[in-house]
XYZ file of C-alpha atoms in Angstrom:
430
model
C -0.007 -0.050 -0.084
C 1.417 3.448 -0.799
C 1.788 5.982 1.828
C -0.244 9.215 1.088
C 1.958 11.563 3.199
C 4.581 12.807 0.847
C 8.448 12.606 1.393
C 9.810 16.166 1.467
C 12.899 16.902 -0.554
C 14.902 20.005 -0.554
C 17.077 21.083 -3.435
C 20.450 22.986 -3.005
C 21.404 24.482 -6.342
C 19.264 24.807 -9.496
C 21.796 24.960 -12.360
C 22.127 22.585 -15.143
C 21.862 19.556 -12.848
C 19.695 21.015 -10.133
C 17.050 22.184 -12.817
C 16.855 18.790 -14.495
C 16.425 17.037 -11.101
C 13.548 19.408 -10.458
C 12.154 18.747 -13.876
C 12.161 14.992 -13.500
C 10.558 15.136 -10.133
C 7.794 16.861 -11.487
C 7.249 15.191 -14.762
C 7.842 11.645 -13.374
C 5.988 12.331 -10.142
C 3.697 9.365 -10.554
C 6.422 6.854 -11.460
C 8.677 8.025 -8.732
C 5.870 7.557 -6.099
C 5.125 4.134 -7.492
C 8.659 3.089 -7.134
C 9.171 4.566 -3.838
C 6.031 3.724 -2.185
C 5.156 7.295 -1.411
C 4.791 10.624 -3.219
C 7.950 12.918 -3.290
C 7.292 16.578 -2.688
C 9.843 19.259 -3.705
C 9.637 21.404 -0.558
C 12.193 24.149 -1.261
C 15.016 25.206 -3.812
C 17.858 27.161 -2.494
C 19.651 29.541 -5.111
C 22.166 32.357 -5.403
C 20.079 34.292 -7.920
C 16.379 34.410 -7.102
C 15.287 36.608 -9.908
C 16.162 34.142 -12.665
C 13.223 32.452 -14.273
C 13.084 28.752 -13.377
C 10.486 27.032 -15.595
C 8.297 24.641 -13.577
C 9.385 25.581 -10.214
C 6.989 27.628 -8.155
C 8.313 30.896 -7.056
C 7.326 30.225 -3.531
C 9.630 27.294 -3.370
C 12.683 29.658 -4.154
C 15.016 30.810 -1.408
C 18.312 32.405 -1.023
C 18.679 31.124 2.583
C 20.007 27.696 2.185
C 20.689 27.275 5.826
C 17.320 28.124 6.916
C 15.978 25.523 4.370
C 18.079 22.677 5.646
C 17.069 23.600 9.124
C 13.418 23.141 8.684
C 13.163 19.880 10.437
C 10.588 18.335 8.336
C 12.744 17.363 5.333
C 13.282 13.800 4.523
C 16.071 14.315 1.918
C 18.470 17.122 0.847
C 19.880 16.946 -2.662
C 23.278 18.925 -2.799
C 24.282 20.023 -6.372
C 25.873 23.363 -5.529
C 29.509 21.981 -5.646
C 32.676 23.258 -3.955
C 33.609 22.877 -0.392
C 31.868 25.538 1.439
C 28.940 26.174 2.205
C 28.315 22.668 0.874
C 30.094 20.925 3.606
C 28.219 22.865 6.400
C 24.781 22.573 4.706
C 25.200 18.855 4.372
C 26.162 18.465 8.074
C 23.314 20.695 9.100
C 20.958 18.629 7.076
C 22.019 15.549 9.018
C 21.652 17.303 12.321
C 18.126 18.403 11.475
C 16.837 14.935 10.363
C 17.465 14.837 6.615
C 19.439 12.126 4.746
C 21.619 13.616 1.802
C 22.103 12.935 -1.848
C 25.125 14.683 -3.260
C 26.998 15.087 -6.720
C 29.950 16.881 -4.992
C 33.067 15.083 -5.939
C 35.481 17.724 -4.633
C 34.005 17.820 -1.167
C 33.696 13.970 -0.939
C 37.297 13.541 -2.027
C 38.535 15.852 0.572
C 36.144 15.242 3.557
C 34.327 12.034 2.626
C 35.263 10.392 5.951
C 33.968 13.193 8.114
C 30.699 13.434 6.061
C 30.185 9.632 6.497
C 30.885 9.976 10.222
C 28.322 12.786 10.522
C 25.658 10.793 8.705
C 26.277 7.811 10.776
C 26.097 9.792 14.031
C 22.625 10.928 12.951
C 21.527 7.622 11.650
C 21.114 8.996 7.994
C 22.210 8.161 4.530
C 24.753 9.846 2.521
C 24.625 8.692 -1.222
C 26.618 10.186 -4.058
C 26.298 8.081 -7.393
C 26.452 11.251 -9.378
C 29.780 12.299 -7.974
C 31.654 10.002 -10.250
C 31.046 9.346 -14.012
C 27.687 11.076 -14.364
C 24.963 8.507 -15.400
C 27.148 5.404 -15.310
C 26.153 3.071 -12.346
C 29.551 2.701 -10.735
C 29.616 3.570 -7.082
C 26.699 1.388 -6.087
C 28.083 -1.609 -7.949
C 31.579 -1.164 -6.225
C 29.896 -0.615 -2.739
C 27.218 -3.279 -3.014
C 27.281 -5.581 -5.990
C 31.017 -6.401 -5.522
C 30.975 -6.243 -1.633
C 31.741 -9.959 -1.662
C 34.564 -9.688 -4.057
C 38.255 -8.333 -3.998
C 38.842 -5.484 -6.375
C 42.428 -5.194 -7.498
C 42.302 -2.444 -10.082
C 39.994 0.422 -11.284
C 41.198 1.930 -14.565
C 38.978 4.526 -16.027
C 38.361 7.640 -18.249
C 36.337 9.709 -15.822
C 36.503 13.176 -17.405
C 34.444 13.717 -20.784
C 36.374 17.064 -21.622
C 39.705 15.394 -21.730
C 38.558 12.411 -23.482
C 37.023 14.678 -26.172
C 40.280 16.653 -26.645
C 42.512 13.685 -26.557
C 40.216 11.706 -29.063
C 39.969 14.932 -31.509
C 43.894 15.006 -31.344
C 44.225 11.219 -32.117
C 41.431 11.125 -34.953
C 42.369 14.412 -36.760
C 45.972 15.325 -35.940
C 44.999 18.295 -34.322
C 47.255 20.053 -31.691
C 46.131 20.366 -28.042
C 45.092 24.093 -28.443
C 43.019 23.419 -31.452
C 41.165 20.420 -29.916
C 40.617 22.590 -26.632
C 39.143 25.345 -28.693
C 36.772 23.064 -30.367
C 35.746 21.498 -27.096
C 35.132 24.961 -25.746
C 32.965 25.877 -28.734
C 30.916 22.771 -28.519
C 30.308 23.404 -24.678
C 32.355 20.342 -23.511
C 35.058 22.567 -21.849
C 34.478 25.369 -19.404
C 35.842 28.833 -20.094
C 38.637 27.856 -17.520
C 39.271 24.228 -18.324
C 42.007 23.968 -15.501
C 40.078 21.550 -13.320
C 39.517 19.252 -16.223
C 42.877 19.447 -18.345
C 45.071 19.490 -15.350
C 43.495 16.388 -13.976
C 41.936 17.908 -10.733
C 38.508 16.660 -11.550
C 39.635 13.066 -12.216
C 41.840 13.004 -9.223
C 38.903 13.684 -6.964
C 36.936 10.850 -8.650
C 40.010 8.585 -8.330
C 40.097 9.407 -4.625
C 36.256 8.377 -4.264
C 36.767 5.131 -6.222
C 39.877 4.097 -4.633
C 38.294 4.398 -1.217
C 35.360 2.426 -2.026
C 37.135 -0.261 -4.039
C 39.878 -0.897 -1.455
C 37.906 -0.171 1.776
C 40.461 2.398 2.649
C 40.284 6.187 3.213
C 41.921 7.789 0.222
C 41.728 11.680 0.152
C 42.534 14.002 -2.719
C 45.953 14.670 -1.355
C 46.900 10.956 -1.670
C 46.241 11.052 -5.605
C 49.130 11.654 -7.732
C 48.065 14.084 -10.475
C 49.491 15.038 -13.890
C 47.614 17.007 -16.479
C 47.536 16.497 -20.254
C 48.357 19.939 -21.562
C 51.832 18.748 -22.708
C 50.554 15.937 -24.797
C 51.502 16.670 -28.495
C 50.759 15.236 -31.942
C 54.158 13.782 -31.940
C 53.069 11.757 -28.713
C 50.077 10.374 -30.752
C 52.215 9.474 -33.813
C 54.562 7.550 -31.379
C 51.445 5.872 -29.779
C 50.268 4.836 -33.141
C 53.455 3.130 -34.015
C 53.272 1.069 -30.919
C 49.446 0.237 -31.703
C 48.330 2.440 -28.925
C 46.272 5.651 -28.359
C 46.457 8.216 -25.462
C 43.891 8.705 -22.753
C 43.934 10.498 -19.365
C 43.308 7.799 -17.086
C 42.356 7.574 -13.312
C 44.205 4.339 -12.012
C 43.434 2.900 -8.502
C 45.525 -0.310 -7.771
C 46.053 -2.705 -4.985
C 49.743 -3.719 -4.600
C 50.629 -7.249 -5.727
C 51.295 -8.349 -2.146
C 47.943 -6.591 -1.072
C 49.615 -4.415 1.482
C 49.106 -1.126 0.025
C 47.272 0.773 -2.627
C 47.965 3.650 -5.118
C 45.898 6.263 -6.751
C 46.962 8.319 -9.599
C 45.763 10.399 -12.695
C 47.990 11.010 -15.845
C 48.121 10.550 -19.501
C 48.970 7.210 -20.684
C 49.321 5.237 -23.891
C 46.900 2.283 -23.874
C 46.787 -0.519 -26.596
C 44.110 -0.264 -29.139
C 43.168 -3.761 -28.110
C 41.971 -2.552 -24.787
C 38.314 -1.738 -24.421
C 39.065 1.821 -23.104
C 40.918 2.617 -26.283
C 37.555 2.595 -28.041
C 35.929 5.246 -25.952
C 35.293 8.184 -28.015
C 34.227 11.800 -27.598
C 33.143 13.051 -24.237
C 32.066 9.616 -23.003
C 33.353 8.022 -19.885
C 34.208 4.339 -19.198
C 35.746 2.569 -16.124
C 37.343 -0.909 -16.208
C 37.300 -2.838 -13.033
C 39.422 -5.927 -12.323
C 38.638 -8.161 -9.347
C 39.298 -11.702 -8.040
C 35.903 -13.477 -8.577
C 34.166 -11.491 -11.412
C 37.210 -10.875 -13.481
C 37.137 -7.772 -15.810
C 33.988 -5.533 -15.770
C 33.555 -2.573 -17.828
C 30.991 0.333 -17.175
C 30.392 2.696 -20.148
C 28.094 5.899 -20.695
C 27.887 9.623 -20.663
C 29.895 10.992 -17.799
C 28.569 14.599 -17.461
C 25.671 16.811 -18.524
C 22.426 17.893 -16.906
C 20.273 14.798 -17.770
C 22.884 12.156 -17.231
C 23.996 13.479 -13.929
C 20.257 14.086 -12.810
C 19.582 10.430 -13.550
C 22.163 9.312 -11.048
C 20.845 11.828 -8.502
C 17.288 10.473 -8.935
C 18.587 6.910 -8.663
C 20.069 7.811 -5.261
C 16.940 9.533 -4.284
C 14.657 6.735 -4.892
C 16.930 4.527 -2.849
C 17.128 6.848 -0.021
C 13.516 7.408 0.204
C 12.912 3.716 0.199
C 15.285 3.579 3.197
C 13.344 6.422 5.032
C 10.055 4.483 4.480
C 11.485 1.283 5.979
C 13.400 2.957 8.761
C 16.725 1.807 7.747
C 19.892 3.266 6.140
C 21.981 2.008 3.303
C 25.796 1.114 3.411
C 27.877 3.741 4.914
C 31.699 4.041 4.798
C 33.755 0.888 4.560
C 37.257 1.685 5.569
C 38.187 -1.376 7.654
C 41.147 -2.341 5.557
C 42.924 0.886 6.308
C 45.599 0.261 3.761
C 48.455 2.787 3.424
C 48.621 4.816 0.128
C 51.872 4.210 -1.428
C 53.566 7.342 -3.015
C 54.026 7.602 -6.853
C 57.765 6.630 -6.706
C 56.833 3.235 -5.784
C 54.332 2.804 -8.694
C 55.607 0.099 -11.347
C 54.575 0.496 -14.929
C 56.154 0.663 -18.409
C 57.391 3.792 -19.760
C 57.734 5.322 -23.188
C 60.624 7.831 -23.434
C 61.533 9.948 -26.509
C 64.994 11.419 -26.461
C 66.731 14.148 -28.796
C 70.235 12.713 -29.166
C 73.429 13.435 -31.305
C 73.376 11.141 -34.559
C 76.795 9.490 -34.118
C 78.198 5.997 -33.203
C 78.026 4.934 -29.391
C 75.025 7.087 -28.419
C 72.781 4.075 -27.973
C 75.316 2.191 -25.980
C 75.591 5.142 -23.635
C 71.912 5.390 -23.138
C 71.490 1.680 -22.683
C 74.195 1.781 -19.960
C 72.318 4.533 -17.997
C 69.183 2.423 -18.116
C 70.982 -0.616 -16.942
C 72.758 1.270 -14.076
C 69.486 2.314 -12.710
C 67.888 -1.071 -12.955
C 65.389 -0.316 -15.777
C 65.288 -2.907 -18.459
C 64.637 -1.901 -22.001
C 61.972 -3.658 -23.978
C 62.293 -1.881 -27.349
C 64.330 0.845 -28.986
C 63.768 2.856 -32.102
C 66.162 5.326 -33.562
C 65.914 7.726 -36.649
C 68.650 10.134 -37.546
C 69.237 12.912 -39.952
C 71.884 15.810 -40.272
C 73.629 15.045 -37.076
C 70.596 14.843 -34.899
C 68.494 11.887 -34.078
C 65.203 10.786 -32.336
C 65.690 7.926 -29.958
C 62.611 6.326 -28.513
C 62.822 3.646 -25.673
C 60.021 1.549 -24.266
C 60.935 -0.054 -20.986
C 59.735 -3.253 -19.248
C 57.916 -2.481 -15.994
C 59.950 -0.211 -13.577
C 59.209 1.981 -10.587
C 58.564 5.709 -10.920
C 61.485 6.301 -8.864
C 63.894 4.281 -10.968
C 62.642 5.851 -14.082
C 63.159 9.317 -12.688
C 66.736 8.624 -11.719
C 67.457 7.189 -15.101
C 66.128 10.431 -16.807
C 68.171 12.672 -14.703
C 71.295 10.627 -15.522
C 70.299 10.717 -19.179
C 70.085 14.641 -19.068
C 73.724 14.791 -17.838
C 75.065 12.975 -21.165
C 76.774 15.189 -23.653
C 75.104 13.215 -26.448
C 71.583 13.762 -25.086
C 70.187 16.938 -26.376
C 66.875 16.680 -24.519
C 63.948 14.573 -23.213
C 61.277 15.229 -25.653
C 58.492 13.282 -23.912
C 57.855 10.646 -21.114
C 54.653 8.816 -21.055
C 53.425 5.696 -19.159
C 52.063 2.630 -20.961
C 49.075 1.190 -19.081
C 46.407 -1.444 -19.879
C 48.641 -4.530 -20.574
């Protein structure tokens, strides 16, 4: 039997995502009520600009006093889609204190203060759901947190930022340079006026912290994630990747060490074989590849941003939280029992592609190979092309630690025959 008294929901933020959440709540009200077991009522919407026309939202629901809204005491759920650290953090904890569960899409806040927010939710016996914080509409957090709860996840490898994937895909498919591809992404609305958070990897790093924490039952904060942007990737890098049967993606990589004693989380550009499922992810789409003991390899694919996709994830959480409210229960909270240490980037082991500008004369290759050997880095393949006394030397290594590779590169720079290090890129997905 359906309960007639509605569950009251407050919305913090009414931008691209928030307005779509409000629209779906209104247009799909009957379906949502049937799925939840009770009607859902939009009880208030907190905004910064009250004079802006918001179609479908009654003017009496609009307020600029978000604090007063979350303190009402009669709310069942608060949906936070304003982003940023403050006032979002204070508003969420205040919502818990005044009886509401929370659905959030705030990746930056969760990556920085997820543990404290989970603790606040647990203290008040409330839910904190955030499927929309990572990879938009793609169901990812709930499968990791619930469907794979009985499995052991060893690796999460993913494209979690649509802007950077669009840019790199355009560079790969058309031969465009970075700035040309960025300009097109901006014109099409895929890139913000200030794309720093995307192209420098900050957005992906926040998502990596959240994914690593859930996958490995360990608290991983944003500061634990190694981050490297993609602004230095060139058309020449793509040409080298194609010669190796690879393409280049900005990847979020979360790994459990082979001995299981630690984890790593990192974001950086990497060459990935064309045979890998992530290599075929085009445009502004996202995809995440999960490797675990029992289920093996799983891939989650779909639109990773935008009003409708993100709102879809928010509404999925809203339905789950409302069901919990009706049954008087809460869903899974933070699982950090493993408490594994997060290893620094220097201990990460992977393959490397190094392009060197060298003098075109006898003995150069032997000198370079000696430096690699002295630092314990094994060479897989070497390719050399020379003309007019100058040459390009491309070295692909076997797996080596980041620290060993850095030491090798520093030693190479000291050789008189090495004119410069044109590029260094990791090779993943093999």
